[in-house]
Coordinates of C-alpha atoms and ligand atoms in Angstrom, one line a residue:
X297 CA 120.5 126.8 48.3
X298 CA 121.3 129.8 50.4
X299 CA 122.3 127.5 53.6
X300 CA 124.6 125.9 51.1
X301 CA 126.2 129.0 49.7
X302 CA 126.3 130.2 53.5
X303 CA 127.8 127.0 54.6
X304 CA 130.3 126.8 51.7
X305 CA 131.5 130.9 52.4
X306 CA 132.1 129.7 56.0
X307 CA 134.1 127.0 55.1
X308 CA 136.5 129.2 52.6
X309 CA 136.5 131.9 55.6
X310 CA 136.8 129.9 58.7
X311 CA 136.3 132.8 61.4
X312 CA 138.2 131.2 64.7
X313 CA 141.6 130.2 62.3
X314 CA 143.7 131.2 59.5
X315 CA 143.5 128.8 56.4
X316 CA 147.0 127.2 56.6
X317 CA 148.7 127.5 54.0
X318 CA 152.2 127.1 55.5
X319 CA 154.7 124.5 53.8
X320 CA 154.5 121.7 55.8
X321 CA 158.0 119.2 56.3
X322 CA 159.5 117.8 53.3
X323 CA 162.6 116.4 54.1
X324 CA 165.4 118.9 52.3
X325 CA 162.8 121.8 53.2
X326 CA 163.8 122.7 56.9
X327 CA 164.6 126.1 56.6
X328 CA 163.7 126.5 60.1
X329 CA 165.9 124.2 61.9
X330 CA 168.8 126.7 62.0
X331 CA 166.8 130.0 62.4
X332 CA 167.8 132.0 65.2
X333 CA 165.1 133.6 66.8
X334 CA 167.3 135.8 69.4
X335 CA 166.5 139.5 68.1
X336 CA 162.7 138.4 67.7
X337 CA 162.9 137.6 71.0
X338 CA 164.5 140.3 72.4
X339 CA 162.0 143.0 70.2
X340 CA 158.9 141.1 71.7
X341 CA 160.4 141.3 75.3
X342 CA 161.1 145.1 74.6
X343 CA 157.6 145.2 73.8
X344 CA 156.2 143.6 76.8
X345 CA 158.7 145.3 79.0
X346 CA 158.0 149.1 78.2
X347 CA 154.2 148.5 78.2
X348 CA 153.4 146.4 81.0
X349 CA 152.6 148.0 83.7
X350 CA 154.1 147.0 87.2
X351 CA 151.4 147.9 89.6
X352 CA 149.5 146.2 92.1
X353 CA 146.5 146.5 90.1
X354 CA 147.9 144.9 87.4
X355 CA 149.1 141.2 89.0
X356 CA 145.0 140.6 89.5
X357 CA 144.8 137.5 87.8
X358 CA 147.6 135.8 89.0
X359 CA 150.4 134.0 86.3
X360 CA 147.4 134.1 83.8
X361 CA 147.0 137.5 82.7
X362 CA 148.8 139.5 85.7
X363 CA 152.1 140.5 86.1
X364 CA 153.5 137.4 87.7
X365 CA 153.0 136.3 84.4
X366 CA 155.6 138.5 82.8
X367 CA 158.3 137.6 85.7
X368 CA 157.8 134.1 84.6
X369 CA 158.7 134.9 81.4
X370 CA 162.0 136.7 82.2
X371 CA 162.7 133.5 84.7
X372 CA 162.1 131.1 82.0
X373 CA 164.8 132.8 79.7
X374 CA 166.9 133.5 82.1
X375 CA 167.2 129.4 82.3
X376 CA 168.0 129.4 78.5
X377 CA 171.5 129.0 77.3
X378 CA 171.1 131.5 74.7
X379 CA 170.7 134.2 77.5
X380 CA 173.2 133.1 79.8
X381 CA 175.1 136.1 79.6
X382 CA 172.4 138.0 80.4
X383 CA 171.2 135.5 83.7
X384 CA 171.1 138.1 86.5
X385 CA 169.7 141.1 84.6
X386 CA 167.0 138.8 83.6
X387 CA 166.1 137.2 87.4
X388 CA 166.8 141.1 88.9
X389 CA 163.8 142.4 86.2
X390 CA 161.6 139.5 86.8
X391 CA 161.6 140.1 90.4
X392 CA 160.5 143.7 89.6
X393 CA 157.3 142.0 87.7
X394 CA 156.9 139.6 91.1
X395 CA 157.4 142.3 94.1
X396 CA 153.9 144.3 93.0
X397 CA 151.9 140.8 92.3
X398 CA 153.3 139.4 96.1
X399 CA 152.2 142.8 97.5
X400 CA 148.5 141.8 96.0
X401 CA 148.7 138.1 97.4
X402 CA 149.3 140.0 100.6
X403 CA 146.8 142.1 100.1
X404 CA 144.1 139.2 100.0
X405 CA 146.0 136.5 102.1
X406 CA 142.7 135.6 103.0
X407 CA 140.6 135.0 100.5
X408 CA 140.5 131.5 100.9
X409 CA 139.7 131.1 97.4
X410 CA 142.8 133.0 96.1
X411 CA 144.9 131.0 98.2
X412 CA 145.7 127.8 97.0
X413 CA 144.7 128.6 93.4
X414 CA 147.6 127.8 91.1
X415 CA 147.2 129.8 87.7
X416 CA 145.0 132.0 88.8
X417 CA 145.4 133.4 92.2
X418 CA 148.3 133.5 95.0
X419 CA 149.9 129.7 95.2
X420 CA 151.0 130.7 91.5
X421 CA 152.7 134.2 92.4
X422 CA 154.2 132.5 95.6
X423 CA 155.8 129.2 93.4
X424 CA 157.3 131.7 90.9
X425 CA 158.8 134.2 93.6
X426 CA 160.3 131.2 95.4
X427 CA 161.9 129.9 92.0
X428 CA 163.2 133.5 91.3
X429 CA 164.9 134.0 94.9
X430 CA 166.0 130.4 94.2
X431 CA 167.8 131.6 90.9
X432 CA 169.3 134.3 92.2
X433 CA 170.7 132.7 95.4
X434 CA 168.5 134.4 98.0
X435 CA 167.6 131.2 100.5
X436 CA 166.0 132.8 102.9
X437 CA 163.3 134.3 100.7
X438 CA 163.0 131.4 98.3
X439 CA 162.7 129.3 101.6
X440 CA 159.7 131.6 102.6
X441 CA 158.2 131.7 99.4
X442 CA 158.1 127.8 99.0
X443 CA 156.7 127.7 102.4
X444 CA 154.1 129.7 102.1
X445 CA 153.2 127.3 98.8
X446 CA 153.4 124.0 100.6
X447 CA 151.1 125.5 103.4
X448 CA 148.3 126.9 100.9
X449 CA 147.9 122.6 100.1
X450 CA 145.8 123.0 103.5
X451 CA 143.2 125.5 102.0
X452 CA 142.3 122.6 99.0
X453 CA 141.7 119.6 101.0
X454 CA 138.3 120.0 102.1
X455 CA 136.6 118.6 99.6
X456 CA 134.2 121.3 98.8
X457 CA 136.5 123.7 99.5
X458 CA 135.4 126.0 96.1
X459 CA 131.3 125.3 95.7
X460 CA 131.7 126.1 92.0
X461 CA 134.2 123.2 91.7
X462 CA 137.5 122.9 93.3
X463 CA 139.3 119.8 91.1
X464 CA 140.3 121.5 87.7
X465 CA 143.8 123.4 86.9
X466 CA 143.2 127.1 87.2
X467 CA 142.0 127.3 91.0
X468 CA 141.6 123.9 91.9
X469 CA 143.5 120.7 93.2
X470 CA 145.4 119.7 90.0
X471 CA 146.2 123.1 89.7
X472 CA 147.8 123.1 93.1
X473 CA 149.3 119.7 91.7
X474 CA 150.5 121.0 89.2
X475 CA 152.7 123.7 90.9
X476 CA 154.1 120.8 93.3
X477 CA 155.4 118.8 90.2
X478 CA 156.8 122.2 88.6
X479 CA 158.6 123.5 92.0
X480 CA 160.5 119.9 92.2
X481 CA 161.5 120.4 88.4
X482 CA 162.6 123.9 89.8
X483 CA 164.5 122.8 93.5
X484 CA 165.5 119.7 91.7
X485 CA 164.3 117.7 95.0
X486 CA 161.4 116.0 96.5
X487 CA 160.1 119.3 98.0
X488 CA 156.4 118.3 99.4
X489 CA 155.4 115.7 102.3
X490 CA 154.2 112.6 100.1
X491 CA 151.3 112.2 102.6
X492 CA 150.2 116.0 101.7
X493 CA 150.1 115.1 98.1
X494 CA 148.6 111.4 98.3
X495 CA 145.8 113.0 100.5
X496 CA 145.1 115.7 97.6
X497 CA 145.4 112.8 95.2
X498 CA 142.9 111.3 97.0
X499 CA 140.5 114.3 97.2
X500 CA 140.7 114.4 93.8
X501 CA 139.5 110.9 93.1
X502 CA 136.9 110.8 96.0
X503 CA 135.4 114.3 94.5
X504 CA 135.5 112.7 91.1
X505 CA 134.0 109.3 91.8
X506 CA 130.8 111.5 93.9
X507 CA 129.9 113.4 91.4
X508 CA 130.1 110.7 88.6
X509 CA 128.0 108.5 90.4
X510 CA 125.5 110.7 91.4
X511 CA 124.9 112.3 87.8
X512 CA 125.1 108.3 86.5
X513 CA 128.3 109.7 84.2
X514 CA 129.2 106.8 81.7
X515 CA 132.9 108.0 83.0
X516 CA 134.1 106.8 86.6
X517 CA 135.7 110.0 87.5
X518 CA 133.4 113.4 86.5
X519 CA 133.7 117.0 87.8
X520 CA 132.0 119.7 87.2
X521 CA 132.9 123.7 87.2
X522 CA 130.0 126.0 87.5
X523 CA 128.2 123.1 86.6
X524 CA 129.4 122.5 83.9
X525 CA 131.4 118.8 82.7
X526 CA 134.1 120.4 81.1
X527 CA 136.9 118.0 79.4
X528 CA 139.6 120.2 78.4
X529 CA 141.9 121.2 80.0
X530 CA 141.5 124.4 82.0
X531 CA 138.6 123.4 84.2
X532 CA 138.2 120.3 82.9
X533 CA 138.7 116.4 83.5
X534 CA 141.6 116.1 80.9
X535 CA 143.9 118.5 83.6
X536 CA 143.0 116.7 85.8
X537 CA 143.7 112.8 85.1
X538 CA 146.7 114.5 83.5
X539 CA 148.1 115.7 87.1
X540 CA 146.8 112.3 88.6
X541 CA 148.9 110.3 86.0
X542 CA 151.6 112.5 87.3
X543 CA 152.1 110.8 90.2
X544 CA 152.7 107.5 89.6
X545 CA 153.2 106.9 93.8
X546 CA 150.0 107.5 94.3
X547 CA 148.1 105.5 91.6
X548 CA 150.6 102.2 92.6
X549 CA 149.3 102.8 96.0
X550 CA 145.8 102.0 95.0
X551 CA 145.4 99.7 92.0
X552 CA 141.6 100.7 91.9
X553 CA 142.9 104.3 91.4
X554 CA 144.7 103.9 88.6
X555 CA 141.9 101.6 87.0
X556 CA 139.4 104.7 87.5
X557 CA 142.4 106.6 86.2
X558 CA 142.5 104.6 83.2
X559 CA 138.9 104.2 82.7
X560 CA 138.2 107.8 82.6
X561 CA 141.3 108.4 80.0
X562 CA 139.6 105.3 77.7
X563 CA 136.3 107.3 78.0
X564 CA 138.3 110.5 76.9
X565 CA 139.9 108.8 74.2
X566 CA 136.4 107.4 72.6
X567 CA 135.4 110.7 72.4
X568 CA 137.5 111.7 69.7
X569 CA 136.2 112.9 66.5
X570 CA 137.5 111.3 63.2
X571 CA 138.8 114.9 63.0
X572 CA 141.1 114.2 65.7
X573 CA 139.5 116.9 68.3
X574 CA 137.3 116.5 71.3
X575 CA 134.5 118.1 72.4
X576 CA 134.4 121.3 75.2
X577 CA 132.2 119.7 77.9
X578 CA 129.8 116.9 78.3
X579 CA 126.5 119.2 77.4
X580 CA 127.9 118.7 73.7
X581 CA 127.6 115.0 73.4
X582 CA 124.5 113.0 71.9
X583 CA 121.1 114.4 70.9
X584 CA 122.1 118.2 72.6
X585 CA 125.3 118.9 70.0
X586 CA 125.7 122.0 68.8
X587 CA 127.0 122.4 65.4
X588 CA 129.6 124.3 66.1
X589 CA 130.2 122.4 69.2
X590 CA 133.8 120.9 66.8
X591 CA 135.3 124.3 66.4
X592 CA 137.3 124.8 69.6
X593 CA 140.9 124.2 68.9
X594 CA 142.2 125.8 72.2
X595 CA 144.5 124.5 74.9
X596 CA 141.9 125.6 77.3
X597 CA 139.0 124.2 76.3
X598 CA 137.6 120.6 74.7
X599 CA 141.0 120.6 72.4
X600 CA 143.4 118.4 70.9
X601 CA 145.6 121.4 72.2
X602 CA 145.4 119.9 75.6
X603 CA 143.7 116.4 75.5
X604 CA 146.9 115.4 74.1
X605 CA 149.3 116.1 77.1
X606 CA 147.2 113.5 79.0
X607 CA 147.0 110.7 75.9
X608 CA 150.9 111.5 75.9
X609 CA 151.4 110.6 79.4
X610 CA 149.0 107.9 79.0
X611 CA 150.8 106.7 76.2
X612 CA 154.3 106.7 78.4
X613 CA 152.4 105.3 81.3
X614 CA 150.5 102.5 80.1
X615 CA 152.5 102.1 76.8
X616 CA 149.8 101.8 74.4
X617 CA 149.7 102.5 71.1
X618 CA 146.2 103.9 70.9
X619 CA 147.5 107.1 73.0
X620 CA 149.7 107.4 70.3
X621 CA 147.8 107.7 67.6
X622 CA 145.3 110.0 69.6
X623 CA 148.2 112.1 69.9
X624 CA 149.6 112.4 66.1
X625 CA 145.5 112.6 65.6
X626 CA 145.7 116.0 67.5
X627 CA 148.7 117.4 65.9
X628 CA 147.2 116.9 62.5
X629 CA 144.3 119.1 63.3
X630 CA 146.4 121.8 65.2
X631 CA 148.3 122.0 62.1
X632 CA 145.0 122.1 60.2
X633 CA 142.6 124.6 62.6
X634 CA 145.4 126.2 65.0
X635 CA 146.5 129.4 63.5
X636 CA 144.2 131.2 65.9
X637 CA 142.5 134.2 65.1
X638 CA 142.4 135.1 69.0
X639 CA 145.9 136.0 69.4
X640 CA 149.3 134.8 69.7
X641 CA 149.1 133.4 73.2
X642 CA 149.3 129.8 75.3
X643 CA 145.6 130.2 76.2
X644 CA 143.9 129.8 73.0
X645 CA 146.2 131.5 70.7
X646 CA 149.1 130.2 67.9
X647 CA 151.7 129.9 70.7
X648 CA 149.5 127.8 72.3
X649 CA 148.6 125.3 69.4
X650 CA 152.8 125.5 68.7
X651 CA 153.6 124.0 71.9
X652 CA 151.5 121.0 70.6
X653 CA 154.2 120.2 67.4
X654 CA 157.1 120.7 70.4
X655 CA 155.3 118.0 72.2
X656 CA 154.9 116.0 69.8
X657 CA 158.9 116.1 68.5
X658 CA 159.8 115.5 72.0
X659 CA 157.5 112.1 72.0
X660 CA 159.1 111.3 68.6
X661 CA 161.7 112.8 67.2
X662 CA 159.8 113.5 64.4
X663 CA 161.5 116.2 62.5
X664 CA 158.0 117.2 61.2
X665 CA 156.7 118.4 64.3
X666 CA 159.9 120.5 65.0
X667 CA 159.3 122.1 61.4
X668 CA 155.6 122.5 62.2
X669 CA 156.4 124.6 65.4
X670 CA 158.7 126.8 63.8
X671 CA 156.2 127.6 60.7
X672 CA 153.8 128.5 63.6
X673 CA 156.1 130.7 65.1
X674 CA 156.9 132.4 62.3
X675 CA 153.0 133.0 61.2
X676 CA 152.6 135.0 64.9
X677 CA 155.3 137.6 63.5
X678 CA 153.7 137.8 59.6
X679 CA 151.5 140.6 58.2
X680 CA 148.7 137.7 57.8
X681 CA 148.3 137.4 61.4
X682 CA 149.0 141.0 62.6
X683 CA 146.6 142.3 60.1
X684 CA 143.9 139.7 61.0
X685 CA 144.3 138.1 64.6
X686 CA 142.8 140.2 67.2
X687 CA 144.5 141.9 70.2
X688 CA 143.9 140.0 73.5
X689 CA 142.6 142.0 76.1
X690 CA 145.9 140.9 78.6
X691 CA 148.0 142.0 75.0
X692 CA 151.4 141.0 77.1
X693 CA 150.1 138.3 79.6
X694 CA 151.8 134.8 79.6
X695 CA 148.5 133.2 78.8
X696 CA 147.0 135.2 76.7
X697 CA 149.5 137.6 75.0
X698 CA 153.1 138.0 74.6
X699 CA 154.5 136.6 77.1
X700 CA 153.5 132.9 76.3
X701 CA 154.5 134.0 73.1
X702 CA 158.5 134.7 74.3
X703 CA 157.9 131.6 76.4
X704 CA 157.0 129.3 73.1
X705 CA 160.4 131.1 71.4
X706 CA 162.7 130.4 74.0
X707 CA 161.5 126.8 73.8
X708 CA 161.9 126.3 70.2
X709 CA 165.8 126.9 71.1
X710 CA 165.7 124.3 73.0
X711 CA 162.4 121.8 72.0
X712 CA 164.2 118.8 74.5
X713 CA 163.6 121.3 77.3
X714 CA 160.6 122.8 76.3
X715 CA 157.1 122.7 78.2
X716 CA 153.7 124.2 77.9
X717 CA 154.1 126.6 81.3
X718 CA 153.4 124.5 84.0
X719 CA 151.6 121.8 82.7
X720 CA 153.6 119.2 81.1
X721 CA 156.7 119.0 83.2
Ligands
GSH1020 N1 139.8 137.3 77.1 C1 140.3 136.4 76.0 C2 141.4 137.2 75.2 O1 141.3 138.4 75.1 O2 142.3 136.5 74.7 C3 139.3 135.8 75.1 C4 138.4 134.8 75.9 C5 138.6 133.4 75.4 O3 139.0 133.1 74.3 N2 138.3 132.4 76.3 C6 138.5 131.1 75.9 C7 137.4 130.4 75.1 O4 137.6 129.3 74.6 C8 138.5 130.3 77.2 S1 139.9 130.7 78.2 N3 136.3 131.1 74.9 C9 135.1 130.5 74.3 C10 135.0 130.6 72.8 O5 136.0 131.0 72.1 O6 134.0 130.2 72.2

C-alpha cells in the first residue's frame, strides 16, 4: 500500500518535468504565430551580456558552457533578419566573447585532446572565430581560423586517438564532423578535402564495426565512451550515425557502409518504447533495467530529444515511413515529459526539448509543432518555471543556460532556418 501511495505521489509530482498543462494546437487557437519575441530577446541578451564574464578562465569548456558559447549566440542573431540593423554591433560584441576563449585554445594548442574536439574544446572556438571574421569581412583572419580547423582533422584519425572513446559528438570524430558540415553551411562552399572527411568517415565505421564485434553487440556499429554504450546523442551512437548519414558521398562510396548504417539506425529504432523515448545506453536494456532507466527526456542523453534528428534524416534518406512515425512518436513525449526542471537550455533543458516541435514543423508543416514550440518558449519566461526549474551551473552558457535559450528565440522567428546548434544543419 505504501509503494503504491509512493508511486502514485511521484506520478502527480514528476521531479525531472513540469506537468504540461499548456494548450496544445486547435486550429483557431494560435495565438503564438504572430508573437513577437524581439524585447524578450533583447532583456535575456542584456542578461547574458552584463553577467558573463569575458575572461580566459571563463571559455574552459569550449562552445558548451564557455564563452565561445555566448559569441555564438550574438553570431547567430546577427544572421537574423529581425536584427539586421543591428548586424555589425552584434559580430563586433561576439568577437569580444571569442578573443579571451582563442587566447585559451592558444594556451593549450597542445593538448591533443582539446584539439580536434568540436563542442567541447578548441576545433569549436576555432570554427566559430573563422565564421565571425567571415561575417564581418576580415579574410585573412577567417582564412586562418578555418585553417587551423581543417588541420585539427589530423589529431582524430588515429583511431584510438581518445582511449575513453574518440567517435561521439562532444570530443570525438562526429563531433569534428559535425563542425565540417556547419562551416560549409557558414562559407556556403565545399570547404574540406573530400579524401580528409571519407577517411574520418571511415574511422568512424572501422572503430564502430571493432568494438561491436568484439562485445558480440546485436548492433553492427557500437562505441563506447568511458565504457559506457551510450545511444543518445552526446556521446552516443545516435550522433553518430546522424553525422554519417550526413554525408551521403561517403555511404554511396561503399554500399556495405550504408547497409551497417542502416542496420544500426533499424536497431535504434526497435528500441523505442511504446512511450515514444529511448533508453540512455545499452547497460539499461533486458534483465539490468533500471526503473527509472525511461525518465531521461534530454537532447543529450538516451532521448527522443535527439534520437529524432537521426530517424529524421533517416526518414529523408531512405524515405520510409517508419522514421516518420518514430519521429511524431518523439514529439508527442517532448510535449508530454519536456518542460525540464533543469533549466532553460539546449543541453537538457526546455530550449532544448523546443527545438524538437521546430524540427518537426520543418519536416511537416504541421502547424502543431510550430504552436507547440512557441507554448515552450513562453513556459521558460513564466513564474511556473522561474519559481521551480533550477539554475544551471553555466546560468548563461549556450548549452546549458541562456544562451541556447536566445538561440531557440531567434529561431522561432524564423522555424524554416532554424537548427539545433550545430547538429542538424
Ligand atoms: N551541470 C548541468 C547543469 O547545471 O545544467 C547538470 C548536469 C546534467 O544534467 N547532465 C546531463 C544528464 O543527463 C548530461 S549532459 N545528467 C544525468 C541525469 O540527469 O540523470
Amino acid at each position: 500500500r505504501i509503494r503504491k501511495l509512493r508511486r502514485s505521489a511521484a506520478m502527480s509530482f514528476p521531479k525531472r518535468y513540469f506537468v504540461n498543462s499548456l494548450q496544445d494546437y486547435r486550429v483557431g487557437n494560435e495565438t503564438f504565430a504572430d508573437k513577437n519575441w524581439n524585447s524578450q530577446i533583447q532583456q535575456t541578451v542584456n542578461i547574458i551580456t552584463d553577467r558573463q564574464k569575458r575572461s580566459v578562465k571563463a571559455a574552459e569548456g569550449g562552445l558548451y558552457v564557455g564563452v565561445a558559447g555566448v559569441g555564438y549566440m550574438l553570431y547567430h542573431m546577427s544572421l537574423s533578419p529581425t536584427f539586421v540593423g543591428e548586424k555589425s554591433k552584434l559580430l563586433e560584441k561576439g568577437l569580444a566573447y571569442i578573443q579571451p576563449a582563442l587566447e585559451y585554445a592558444e594556451s593549450n594548442k597542445n593538448d591533443k585532446s582539446q584539439k580536434s574536439a568540436f563542442v567541447l574544446g578548441n576545433a569549436g572556438i576555432y570554427a566559430v572565430a573563422a565564421a565571425v571574421y567571415h561575417a564581418l569581412g576580415d579574410r585573412n583572419n577567417a582564412d586562418r581560423y578555418l585553417k587551423a580547423y581543417i588541420d585539427s582533422a589530423a589529431n582524430c584519425k588515429p583511431l584510438n586517438f581518445l582511449r575513453c572513446g574518440g567517435d561521439e559528438l562532444l570530443v570525438g570524430r562526429a563531433g569534428y564532423l559535425s563542425g565540417v558540415l556547419w562551416l560549409e553551411k557558414v562559407f556556403g562552399k565545399e570547404t574540406f578535402p573530400a579524401k580528409d572527411i571519407n577517411e574520418l568517415c571511415k574511422c568512424i565505421m572501422e572503430s564502430g564495426r571493432k568494438y561491436a564485434q568484439r562485445h558480440r553487440s546485436p548492433c553492427p556499429l557500437m562505441f563506447s565512451y568511458y565504457d559506457v554504450e551510450y545511444l543518445g546523442a552526446a556521446h552516443g551512437l545516435s550522433g553518430i550515425l546522424q553525422m554519417l548519414l550526413s554525408f551521403p558521398a561517403y555511404l554511396q562510396s561503399d554500399p556495405k557502409a550504408e547497409q551497417d548504417v542502416k542496420a544500426s539506425v533499424d536497431y535504434l529504432l526497435s528500441l523505442q518504447s511504446p512511450s515514444g523515448n529511448f533508453p540512455c545506453a545499452t547497460d539499461e536494456l533486458g534483465s539490468r533495467a533500471r526503473p527509472e532507466a525511461d525518465e531521461l527526456v534530454h537532447w543529450c542523453h538516451g532521448a527522443p530529444g535527439s534520437v529524432v534528428y537521426l530517424m529524421a534524416k533517416a526518414y529523408l534518406y531512405w524515405k520510409e515511413d517508419k522514421y516518420l512515425r518514430s519521429c511524431l512518436k518523439c514529439g508527442d513525449l517532448v510535449w508530454m515529459k519536456g518542460l525540464l526542471k533543469k533549466g532553460p537550455g539546449t543541453c537538457h533543458g526546455v530550449a532544448g526539448s523546443g527545438h524538437v516541435f521546430l524540427l518537426l514543423y520543418r519536416l511537416t508543416g504541421d502547424p502543431k509543432h510550430l504552436h507547440r514550440a512557441h507554448v515552450f518558449a513562453d513556459f521558460i519566461f513564466s513564474p511556473e518555471f522561474s519559481q521551480g526549474a533550477r539554475t544551471p551551473d553555466s546560468p548563461y552558457s549556450l548549452y546549458e543556460g541562456l544562451a541556447g535559450t536566445v538561440c531557440y528565440l531567434v529561431d522561432i522567428l524564423k522555424p524554416d532556418q532554424a537548427a539545433f546548434p550545430f547538429f542538424d544543419v
